[in-house]
Amino acid sequence: MRLLTALELVVVLIALHAAPSSPLEAVCAAGETTCNLGGGLPAHQHVALERASRRRLLMAGWAEATVVQPPQFVELVPVTEHSATGESVVQRRVFAHTACADRAEWRFIWPASLTEGFMCDDYAVGAINHDHCASDLGYEFEGGLWLTALQACPVACATCCSISVHCDEAPNPETCRQECSTSRSITTGGETVTVTDEFEKYLAHLDAHTPTVSTATGAWAMLQQHKNGVDTALTMNRTLFQVVPFEGGVFVDERQFRVFSATPLSAVRYTSDGSAPSATEGALATTVRFDRSVVVRAMGYLPVETQRTLAPSNISSVAITIKASPPIVTILECTIEGGEVLRFSAANPYANQTCSLAKVEIKARESLGRLANLTRLRYAVNEPDPGASNPQGQLRALLSLVGPARAEASSSDANNATDSAGDGVGVVASGPTRVSARAWRTGTMPSDAVLSPVVYLGVGQGVALGWMGTVGHWKMTRLALTGQYQRPLNRDQGCQERQPTNISPAGVKDAASLLGSAMLRGPACKGGVWDLDYTHSPNLTWFMQAAMLPSDTSDTPTPNTNSASDTVGDLDALGLRFDTLNRGLYVLDDVSMPLAEGMMPLETLSVEATLTIDTHTRIALAGIAAARLDGPSVSGVRYGKGWSVGYSVDLFTDSVTFIFALAVNGAELQPGFGGLVDVKAHVPRGLLLPGQLLHLVCVYDGAHAAIYLDGVLLTREHMCAQASCGAILYPLESDGLYTGGRRCSVTLGVIDSLASGQLASHQGTLRQVRIMKEALNMVQVQAAKTRALDLHLAEIVCSPGGYGLYEGLEPCVLCAPGTISVKLQTVACEKCAQNFYAANAGSMECFLCPDGFTTVEAASSACTNDACVLGTHDCDPLATCRSANSTLEGYTCVCARGFQGTGRRGSCLSVCGDGILAGAETCDDGGVRVGDGCSDKCGVEASFECSQSNGDGASVCICSGEAAQCCVSAHGICLRDVASKPHSTLTKSACLSEFVRCLTAAEQIAGRLESPDMPSLREVNSSRLSGLTRDVPLSRVRPVESACDPLQLARCEGLEEKCGRSRATEDQCLQLQASCLMAVSCWPLDQGSTPPPFAAP
């Protein structure tokens, strides 16, 4: 059966509205939108007649249309039904034969209602539309095709025999189709059945012509079983779909929908880049799928081949926003007590174990396929939302949650530290810990944040450290005063105390909450005011006083006159006074426990103090902070362990000496006894006035000890003979230093462990003391100085977009372009990842580069599509890429000096003879003549050595072979110059004369001409020459005394031609001629232009 062409279909559609298509339609009055036959017709017939009337009106509308219907965005949605068990998709058990089957996605549809129209079932034999199979033109949504019902519904329209592929391939197709359409009798199970149904005829005919199929096993038999409710190989579930409008919205990962115009035979083009579609611009639309956020604009038109003119439709549009699906966060491993590693999987998930180290995997969902490779990830620890401005991983990220017991050297900024063992990024945390994560791709919204299971990280196995590993931070302010110290009366060793000790407030809080408060204890045996009733005896408020601040108007410090209410922050511009009454504060009596718990500085150390010193009085030694235990001094060697920061004031030398004492592993003098080494820095006493506020920092970085005063490095010394000096030594119970019950204490304002038993107390005030496990660098020290001396230690946090090198506090610096900070109190800015940028300083967000643009590297301030910058050009490695907006590609390629070509990959080739050594050339003398040492292929010739003049100029080649051969080469060059310059005064005879001179300059020319292959005069048929005989070898030629005879000269010149006809080489012939000339004394031959002298052999 021949299918209708597009033109014929249009003609049919135009004609259909003029006459009724069926008896039922004829009943309805023209122009009515409904049709009521009355007479008690069943309800389904009323519906059918109404739809038939609407078809007729639709046909008329199509025939009279002047413009294409606007495109519609639709989806094929499964039909669902509700039941007691919930909602389910409606499916139908159907019999489907691949050779002839109805298309489930075909619809005869009109624009007014997508849910109405007709499907293939409406065209079956006996149905109201069966007579319209050849005329009704509908849209097949799966393939995006306009088909008649006859084409789309061959089973319903009973045309399987007409379109049978089997008959198309038969010798006589028409006879085959007639046979296929003929009723037949089939005997099966003892019964004879007459087949009259068109589809059954087709199946039976197909079975009859399939050799391997019998009546009982063929497709016809399967259809009978299907009708009886028995499933067969051709029985399948078909989901029922309905066509519904697609109105856009927010979708996860990707979205597919269909675009069509209800005008028959129309086509649709769409754009998603903001441009307007037309009949020639945009992609042809059928089924479209997007995995990024876009606005789709579509326009319908009639293709030229329809031969009907309708104006293009208006533009329809729909917006879709794609949101990435959230990543999967999985706990992979948990290291428990004893070092055992538990590994988890989907079948064996993490189950609330306490871990010292937990490995967490964040990855894109594998079901995303290719989209997974485009996915970017961002995560955070113990924050509900990681943000989505800058990716920390693509496709997959591995995170190590490090418990406090395994994190001695970690800090709160460990998010940026990479684990050296290859376990991904390490983050220090403690207690219940969760990881939050988001995913996104270019052109999409970030996913919803997801949270990992709660991971329990070894609480009690260690401690979480503060900034730069802060283990103790004491701020000497009224707000920091706390606690009470009590002890009973001391009557030992003659002590006659009258009152028990009761000091309140007695402590300065440790802002780090690790080492503990620094306590005022008073003398071990009280007397004087210390032994008064506690209401009258000293406490810490006695020693709080105004500190000295630098003057704003002069270089000379003046006492601070501000009241507490006039200053910024919680320090109230006060300090704690230390003198003969307040001899020091005690933090710990023994460092053994905090050392075991990882709280004491070990590999590195920083001690910061803000203080004043009473420089008007002599001070032998004063302590600022200490954790040391002294041993004996033997032969000038001072044993001991730990560290201390102190100073001395010498009135005789008029200097203040700052002393940083350390005992480190690389400088231990005797095992178990350590060895204290003093690092000293001397400052003239006149620069440090009494009451002047100072900022002191002492740093040990594992090799060097340094002392900084007011941000200036005073001294830096290596602490041992090795490159690395190792850890700080602290006393152990096994040490000899522990004899007598002595312990290593942690003190502020005093050194209380000297071998002499004396106290080395500070004389002045302390505003703050901070002990850190990490080594501060110069920039951090200077930021700390600014905080202490200029900002009066005010704790003003840095805002997002900036950072503070000192704990994220003022002084703050704006993040440089290409970096961001997204939180308060950031200590370092975060780099924008590749393909993200931050244009300005102080940015709080990295922005994704537009489509077609990217960044050269991470931490970029701008995106570019410059192929030269990005390295995405097609230039040859030997070419330079130059940006050129005037070209289609946006760049041009220029071959490097010494190369020629288009500049595109593989085109740049070296140019021999341009005087530039390039590529595979071993020489380039600026020419291409052979014999001058550099060949026409720019290779060094035999017996020559070439070098570059001025390093990169033309090659200069010098003959390095035998003298005679060098003369031959030079003569060849001369002859080529004669040939290439016909108007030059240089002659061939002049070249020969210079050649003879060259040979003469060589020693024993005749002897050099001896060769087994040298021809005799007889062999070259030479006539007798004066002074020569025919049989005498040329090697024995001797000059004659006669003057040059023209006849003899002509005979010598004739040798060149005769020699060329012999076995001799060109060089041998040339030397033969030269020998002849010398023998008859006929040179020089030419008095004209003389060639350049040949190179001396």
Tab-separated table of N, CA, C and O in Angstrom, residues 1 113 216 263-264 277 293 426 470 473 561 601 663 678 703 749 764 772 817 822 895 903 943 964 966 1041 1055:
chain	number	residue	atom	x	y	z
A	1	MET	N	0.845	-1.200	0.000
A	1	MET	CA	0.000	0.000	0.000
A	1	MET	C	0.871	1.236	0.000
A	1	MET	O	1.776	1.379	0.823
A	113	SER	N	-6.962	21.125	23.551
A	113	SER	CA	-6.868	20.227	24.705
A	113	SER	C	-5.933	19.082	24.378
A	113	SER	O	-6.226	18.254	23.518
A	216	ALA	N	0.602	-24.515	15.301
A	216	ALA	CA	0.405	-24.594	16.756
A	216	ALA	C	1.395	-23.731	17.533
A	216	ALA	O	1.186	-23.474	18.724
A	263	THR	N	-0.109	22.347	14.313
A	263	THR	CA	-0.387	22.483	12.885
A	263	THR	C	0.196	21.284	12.148
A	263	THR	O	1.394	21.012	12.262
A	264	PRO	N	-0.622	20.528	11.409
A	264	PRO	CA	-0.114	19.335	10.719
A	264	PRO	C	1.086	19.653	9.818
A	264	PRO	O	1.124	20.675	9.146
A	277	PRO	N	14.654	31.962	17.740
A	277	PRO	CA	14.651	30.939	16.694
A	277	PRO	C	13.922	31.446	15.450
A	277	PRO	O	13.144	32.403	15.503
A	293	SER	N	20.597	24.780	33.499
A	293	SER	CA	19.473	25.718	33.549
A	293	SER	C	19.447	26.555	32.274
A	293	SER	O	20.465	27.140	31.894
A	426	GLY	N	42.999	16.377	55.642
A	426	GLY	CA	42.852	16.051	57.043
A	426	GLY	C	42.208	17.195	57.810
A	426	GLY	O	42.590	18.349	57.650
A	470	THR	N	47.419	26.701	70.005
A	470	THR	CA	47.421	27.359	71.316
A	470	THR	C	47.000	26.374	72.399
A	470	THR	O	45.930	25.761	72.321
A	473	HIS	N	46.404	30.497	76.985
A	473	HIS	CA	46.310	31.916	76.643
A	473	HIS	C	45.709	32.644	77.835
A	473	HIS	O	44.533	32.471	78.156
A	561	THR	N	46.489	57.118	80.452
A	561	THR	CA	45.571	57.761	81.380
A	561	THR	C	44.130	57.389	81.132
A	561	THR	O	43.228	57.902	81.756
A	601	PRO	N	53.910	21.917	73.967
A	601	PRO	CA	54.688	22.090	72.725
A	601	PRO	C	55.854	21.127	72.704
A	601	PRO	O	56.570	20.983	73.699
A	663	ALA	N	66.024	23.237	75.852
A	663	ALA	CA	66.724	21.953	75.821
A	663	ALA	C	66.085	21.141	74.699
A	663	ALA	O	64.890	20.828	74.765
A	678	ASP	N	71.067	28.843	76.066
A	678	ASP	CA	70.489	30.180	76.107
A	678	ASP	C	70.694	30.887	74.775
A	678	ASP	O	71.821	30.964	74.266
A	703	ALA	N	64.649	23.784	64.480
A	703	ALA	CA	66.084	23.904	64.182
A	703	ALA	C	66.658	25.189	64.748
A	703	ALA	O	67.764	25.206	65.267
A	749	GLY	N	55.412	34.702	84.795
A	749	GLY	CA	55.985	35.774	85.598
A	749	GLY	C	57.055	35.317	86.541
A	749	GLY	O	57.499	36.102	87.398
A	764	GLY	N	57.645	44.089	86.666
A	764	GLY	CA	56.912	44.882	85.686
A	764	GLY	C	55.489	44.348	85.586
A	764	GLY	O	54.945	43.815	86.557
A	772	MET	N	52.014	28.446	72.302
A	772	MET	CA	51.512	27.767	71.106
A	772	MET	C	52.431	26.627	70.716
A	772	MET	O	53.647	26.693	70.932
A	817	PRO	N	42.360	39.538	44.949
A	817	PRO	CA	41.529	39.017	43.855
A	817	PRO	C	41.896	37.573	43.544
A	817	PRO	O	43.068	37.204	43.540
A	822	VAL	N	34.691	33.379	53.500
A	822	VAL	CA	33.232	33.336	53.596
A	822	VAL	C	32.744	33.334	55.039
A	822	VAL	O	31.545	33.264	55.270
A	895	CYS	N	55.270	31.271	13.361
A	895	CYS	CA	56.409	30.373	13.567
A	895	CYS	C	57.575	31.143	14.156
A	895	CYS	O	57.788	32.331	13.871
A	903	GLY	N	52.108	28.260	10.973
A	903	GLY	CA	52.120	28.356	12.428
A	903	GLY	C	51.244	27.330	13.092
A	903	GLY	O	51.339	27.115	14.300
A	943	SER	N	84.887	16.783	6.865
A	943	SER	CA	86.152	17.527	6.943
A	943	SER	C	85.928	18.993	7.278
A	943	SER	O	86.793	19.831	7.003
A	964	ALA	N	95.035	19.444	0.914
A	964	ALA	CA	94.650	19.424	-0.493
A	964	ALA	C	93.138	19.374	-0.637
A	964	ALA	O	92.550	20.037	-1.502
A	966	CYS	N	90.925	20.583	1.427
A	966	CYS	CA	90.384	21.897	1.756
A	966	CYS	C	90.530	22.848	0.577
A	966	CYS	O	89.655	23.672	0.316
A	1041	GLU	N	112.231	24.793	-16.070
A	1041	GLU	CA	112.769	26.132	-15.857
A	1041	GLU	C	112.362	27.127	-16.936
A	1041	GLU	O	112.635	28.313	-16.835
A	1055	LEU	N	93.698	19.391	-20.045
A	1055	LEU	CA	93.668	18.199	-19.193
A	1055	LEU	C	92.335	18.052	-18.455
A	1055	LEU	O	91.902	16.953	-18.152
